[in-house]
XYZ file of C-alpha atoms in Angstrom:
335
model
C 9.011 1.275 20.446
C 5.724 1.840 18.550
C 3.996 -1.258 17.318
C 3.321 -1.870 13.643
C 2.232 -4.621 11.327
C 4.978 -5.813 8.990
C 4.219 -5.939 5.254
C 5.697 -7.014 1.946
C 6.916 -3.442 1.464
C 9.105 -3.760 4.565
C 10.785 -6.708 2.880
C 11.280 -4.707 -0.318
C 13.170 -2.031 1.609
C 15.568 -4.563 3.133
C 16.076 -6.332 -0.200
C 16.867 -3.089 -2.030
C 19.269 -1.984 0.719
C 20.994 -5.364 0.361
C 21.550 -4.837 -3.368
C 18.546 -6.587 -4.920
C 16.345 -5.191 -7.692
C 12.685 -5.693 -6.861
C 9.479 -5.138 -8.812
C 5.863 -6.187 -8.379
C 3.382 -7.863 -10.674
C -0.265 -8.831 -10.107
C -1.255 -12.410 -9.375
C -4.843 -13.579 -9.949
C -5.044 -15.575 -6.716
C -2.471 -14.042 -4.379
C -2.909 -10.414 -5.427
C 0.749 -9.470 -5.959
C 3.996 -11.347 -6.570
C 7.532 -10.028 -6.332
C 10.182 -10.288 -9.026
C 13.552 -10.393 -7.286
C 16.809 -9.938 -9.202
C 20.413 -10.335 -8.095
C 23.640 -11.268 -9.882
C 21.897 -11.580 -13.240
C 19.207 -13.959 -11.979
C 15.526 -12.986 -11.732
C 13.019 -15.093 -9.800
C 9.293 -14.831 -9.166
C 8.659 -15.283 -5.463
C 5.538 -16.054 -3.480
C 5.815 -13.766 -0.447
C 4.660 -15.104 2.918
C 4.530 -12.434 5.632
C 4.364 -13.702 9.201
C 3.821 -11.393 12.159
C 5.883 -13.583 14.485
C 8.806 -15.939 14.155
C 8.177 -19.319 12.521
C 10.325 -22.430 12.549
C 11.788 -24.946 10.143
C 8.785 -27.255 9.903
C 6.502 -24.265 9.111
C 8.783 -23.282 6.244
C 8.964 -26.809 4.848
C 5.169 -27.030 4.877
C 4.963 -23.790 2.856
C 7.372 -25.236 0.298
C 5.410 -28.477 -0.197
C 2.850 -27.063 -2.650
C 4.817 -24.055 -3.900
C 5.162 -23.559 -7.655
C 7.526 -20.579 -7.295
C 10.260 -19.767 -4.857
C 8.947 -18.806 -1.425
C 10.133 -15.701 0.416
C 9.255 -15.691 4.115
C 9.208 -12.314 5.863
C 9.406 -12.331 9.666
C 10.303 -9.900 12.475
C 13.344 -12.011 13.422
C 14.290 -15.284 11.736
C 14.765 -18.315 13.965
C 17.941 -20.366 13.647
C 15.901 -23.247 12.259
C 14.339 -21.067 9.553
C 17.759 -19.723 8.548
C 19.204 -23.230 8.374
C 16.266 -24.443 6.259
C 16.831 -21.585 3.773
C 20.532 -22.422 3.588
C 19.686 -26.015 2.626
C 17.006 -25.287 -0.004
C 17.482 -22.483 -2.541
C 13.724 -22.419 -3.203
C 13.337 -20.816 0.214
C 14.312 -17.209 0.874
C 14.050 -15.315 4.150
C 13.897 -11.630 5.077
C 14.526 -11.048 8.786
C 13.456 -7.434 9.356
C 14.760 -6.851 12.859
C 18.412 -7.538 12.024
C 18.096 -6.653 8.313
C 19.191 -10.122 7.214
C 18.362 -11.804 3.890
C 18.851 -15.491 3.093
C 18.948 -15.957 -0.679
C 20.419 -18.757 -2.769
C 21.527 -20.417 0.512
C 23.639 -17.392 1.495
C 23.346 -14.862 4.306
C 23.278 -11.259 3.041
C 23.188 -8.307 5.429
C 21.877 -4.920 4.371
C 24.366 -2.062 4.962
C 22.292 -0.616 7.813
C 22.109 -3.895 9.738
C 24.117 -2.610 12.683
C 21.930 0.461 13.144
C 18.713 -1.566 13.232
C 19.222 -4.556 15.452
C 15.896 -4.755 17.259
C 12.818 -6.463 15.889
C 9.539 -4.515 15.832
C 6.902 -5.419 18.366
C 4.009 -6.615 16.230
C 0.427 -7.029 17.439
C -2.096 -9.356 15.898
C -4.267 -7.698 13.257
C -7.463 -8.683 11.538
C -7.943 -8.345 7.809
C -8.058 -4.707 6.712
C -11.671 -3.458 6.221
C -10.987 -1.806 2.870
C -14.662 -2.038 1.905
C -15.786 -0.069 4.962
C -13.047 2.501 4.447
C -14.169 2.928 0.821
C -17.767 3.434 1.967
C -16.564 6.095 4.410
C -14.887 7.852 1.488
C -18.071 7.591 -0.569
C -19.978 9.391 2.183
C -17.259 12.043 2.373
C -17.079 12.628 -1.371
C -20.815 13.218 -1.801
C -23.096 14.688 0.856
C -26.317 13.804 -0.983
C -28.410 10.920 0.407
C -28.063 7.751 -1.699
C -29.335 4.196 -1.727
C -27.161 1.321 -0.572
C -26.917 0.210 -4.199
C -25.560 3.618 -5.243
C -23.066 3.603 -2.377
C -21.936 0.105 -3.365
C -21.246 1.239 -6.928
C -19.309 4.309 -5.762
C -17.185 2.303 -3.319
C -16.646 -0.742 -5.542
C -18.152 -3.163 -3.005
C -21.267 -5.288 -2.632
C -24.576 -3.998 -1.311
C -24.303 -6.358 1.650
C -20.935 -4.786 2.502
C -22.616 -1.382 2.572
C -25.316 -2.688 4.902
C -22.753 -4.171 7.282
C -20.636 -1.024 7.218
C -23.623 1.205 7.914
C -24.225 -0.775 11.088
C -20.605 -0.331 12.167
C -20.729 3.393 11.314
C -23.865 3.967 13.364
C -23.784 7.523 14.687
C -21.673 8.742 11.771
C -24.238 7.843 9.109
C -28.029 7.832 9.149
C -30.868 6.705 6.898
C -33.234 9.460 5.768
C -36.368 9.185 3.588
C -34.266 9.934 0.500
C -31.365 7.598 1.349
C -28.254 7.172 3.469
C -26.033 10.159 4.324
C -23.282 11.139 6.759
C -24.452 12.938 9.904
C -21.154 14.806 10.383
C -18.716 14.645 7.491
C -15.955 16.385 9.432
C -16.161 13.735 12.165
C -16.195 11.055 9.465
C -13.084 12.621 7.908
C -11.205 12.449 11.201
C -12.391 8.854 11.758
C -11.094 7.781 8.349
C -7.735 9.489 8.816
C -7.335 7.804 12.202
C -8.320 4.329 10.981
C -7.043 3.907 7.432
C -4.015 1.622 7.293
C -3.082 2.205 3.663
C -3.793 0.287 0.456
C -1.632 -2.756 1.203
C 0.071 -4.524 -1.662
C 3.723 -3.982 -2.481
C 5.522 -0.639 -2.578
C 8.858 0.013 -4.244
C 10.886 3.210 -3.838
C 12.529 5.222 -6.607
C 14.750 8.255 -7.044
C 14.466 10.675 -9.953
C 16.046 14.019 -10.851
C 13.001 15.699 -12.408
C 10.410 17.760 -10.535
C 8.062 15.573 -8.507
C 4.995 16.277 -10.653
C 7.027 15.539 -13.797
C 8.054 12.207 -12.279
C 4.461 11.119 -11.664
C 3.407 12.408 -15.100
C 6.187 10.362 -16.686
C 5.002 7.178 -14.973
C 1.360 7.920 -15.842
C 2.237 8.444 -19.504
C 4.259 5.222 -19.611
C 1.362 3.384 -17.971
C -1.073 4.708 -20.561
C 1.221 3.543 -23.362
C 1.577 0.090 -21.792
C -2.117 -0.285 -20.940
C -1.439 -0.200 -17.186
C -3.985 1.685 -15.099
C -2.262 4.435 -13.090
C -3.488 6.822 -10.393
C -1.326 9.541 -8.858
C -1.695 10.420 -5.201
C -0.022 12.352 -2.397
C 1.677 15.606 -3.339
C 1.244 14.965 -7.070
C -2.528 14.626 -6.686
C -2.744 17.490 -4.193
C -1.027 19.755 -6.718
C -3.933 19.080 -9.092
C -6.750 19.067 -6.532
C -5.842 21.860 -4.112
C -2.358 23.354 -4.749
C -0.645 24.589 -1.627
C 2.927 23.403 -1.145
C 5.833 22.469 -3.385
C 5.447 18.703 -3.965
C 8.006 16.716 -1.976
C 7.326 13.181 -3.171
C 5.367 11.546 -5.970
C 3.010 8.711 -5.065
C 1.754 6.393 -7.796
C -0.690 3.469 -7.649
C -0.648 0.996 -10.521
C -2.633 -2.062 -11.513
C 0.624 -3.924 -12.197
C 4.362 -3.490 -12.000
C 6.354 -1.396 -14.475
C 10.017 -1.133 -15.430
C 10.668 2.283 -13.902
C 14.407 1.912 -14.445
C 13.762 2.387 -18.166
C 12.153 5.759 -17.386
C 15.334 7.045 -15.748
C 14.503 6.163 -12.134
C 16.933 4.459 -9.771
C 15.619 2.057 -7.156
C 16.301 3.207 -3.605
C 15.005 3.050 -0.039
C 12.072 4.867 1.549
C 14.265 7.533 3.135
C 15.859 8.578 -0.183
C 12.854 8.132 -2.494
C 11.320 10.878 -4.614
C 8.620 8.533 -5.894
C 6.784 5.598 -4.329
C 5.189 3.038 -6.616
C 2.509 0.746 -5.192
C 0.587 -2.172 -6.663
C -2.234 -2.079 -4.089
C -4.280 -4.845 -2.554
C -7.057 -2.330 -1.811
C -8.843 -2.299 -5.161
C -11.515 0.139 -3.956
C -9.186 3.048 -4.700
C -10.015 2.652 -8.412
C -13.777 2.818 -7.765
C -13.697 5.869 -5.493
C -11.333 7.652 -7.890
C -13.805 7.089 -10.735
C -16.741 8.149 -8.570
C -14.994 11.376 -7.582
C -13.740 12.232 -11.044
C -17.040 11.587 -12.897
C -15.227 11.764 -16.221
C -13.428 9.391 -18.536
C -9.929 10.715 -17.819
C -9.204 9.476 -14.306
C -5.721 10.609 -13.314
C -5.756 10.964 -9.527
C -6.993 9.013 -6.548
C -9.942 10.480 -4.700
C -8.924 13.458 -2.532
C -9.363 11.584 0.753
C -6.724 9.053 -0.261
C -4.581 11.914 -1.608
C -4.756 13.666 1.771
C -3.823 10.454 3.599
C -0.763 10.103 1.366
C 0.225 13.734 1.909
C 0.156 13.067 5.646
C 2.287 9.962 5.140
C 4.839 11.995 3.155
C 4.857 14.609 5.908
C 6.707 17.906 6.101
C 6.243 21.197 7.956
C 3.385 22.333 5.702
C 1.655 18.954 5.340
C -1.120 19.812 7.804
C -2.048 22.957 5.876
C -2.014 21.054 2.590
C -4.313 18.409 4.079
C -6.690 21.095 5.365
C -6.937 22.513 1.849
C -7.900 19.099 0.495
C -10.333 18.538 3.372
C -12.046 21.854 2.655
C -12.307 20.915 -1.030
C -14.016 17.676 -0.086
C -16.385 19.071 2.548
C -17.531 21.960 0.342
C -18.299 19.569 -2.508
C -15.611 20.794 -4.909
C -14.565 18.756 -7.940
C -11.267 18.273 -9.757
């Protein structure tokens, strides 16, 4: 079985399959919180993702200083963790491997629990280098040599982060008399596509009846009315940047959660979704989108992120669609 790192979004999928309504909202210190609703009750939860099983005393320690309910997400919940959640309603558990949720002291199984009875094998993982990935995109989006300060502004990172990343990217980037530039942007493209692990944060999945581009436009318009920053990505962005295939799924990034149910969407699972909605932890996507757009009306992510999301959506013509976006980037085109 392929290895993967579990995330908050994995928990959202299990919760939705088990009959919960889930939305995300930003948190100044933690990044993103979840709002979990079931049986008329809505609770803000502090999500704690653990890449291996923890035990009762670990859970009790997490509860000691908690101001909200705590939701622990693990590959497979230990018996002690389950028992602790059954004693204290402030503690919730999502056990991904057997699709089990402990909520309000009760065990709740998602409908597909029998089909998915094995826990994922999860390796250790360091913190995602979103700054370096943003700097790679900055080099891809503009072939002209620039100073480290200019690169920092385009990527939304510090100048010291650019310096550190340039050292790591040695061989792919070089310093010339007029500034730093990529030595081989095609090689840099392939390196980014191989390395990027996504924007993090929390993703919820939605089903709509309208055309995919109309779905993303609807969310973008609602975000503008509510003062929520929105960027469209994936097929919706590709349709604006380099049209090639009929969009299969809308991808939307937002600065905070929104009530998509009021826009006519129904919450669903990844497999059935026509739109994914993410409140990302990777805040560099806003900076590189602005750098690429170079205008006040920023509606899409930068094309490198758009191509990554097209690949994630997949489909028989995804590779050709990605090549179209890649060619746009490498020839210096603009939206």
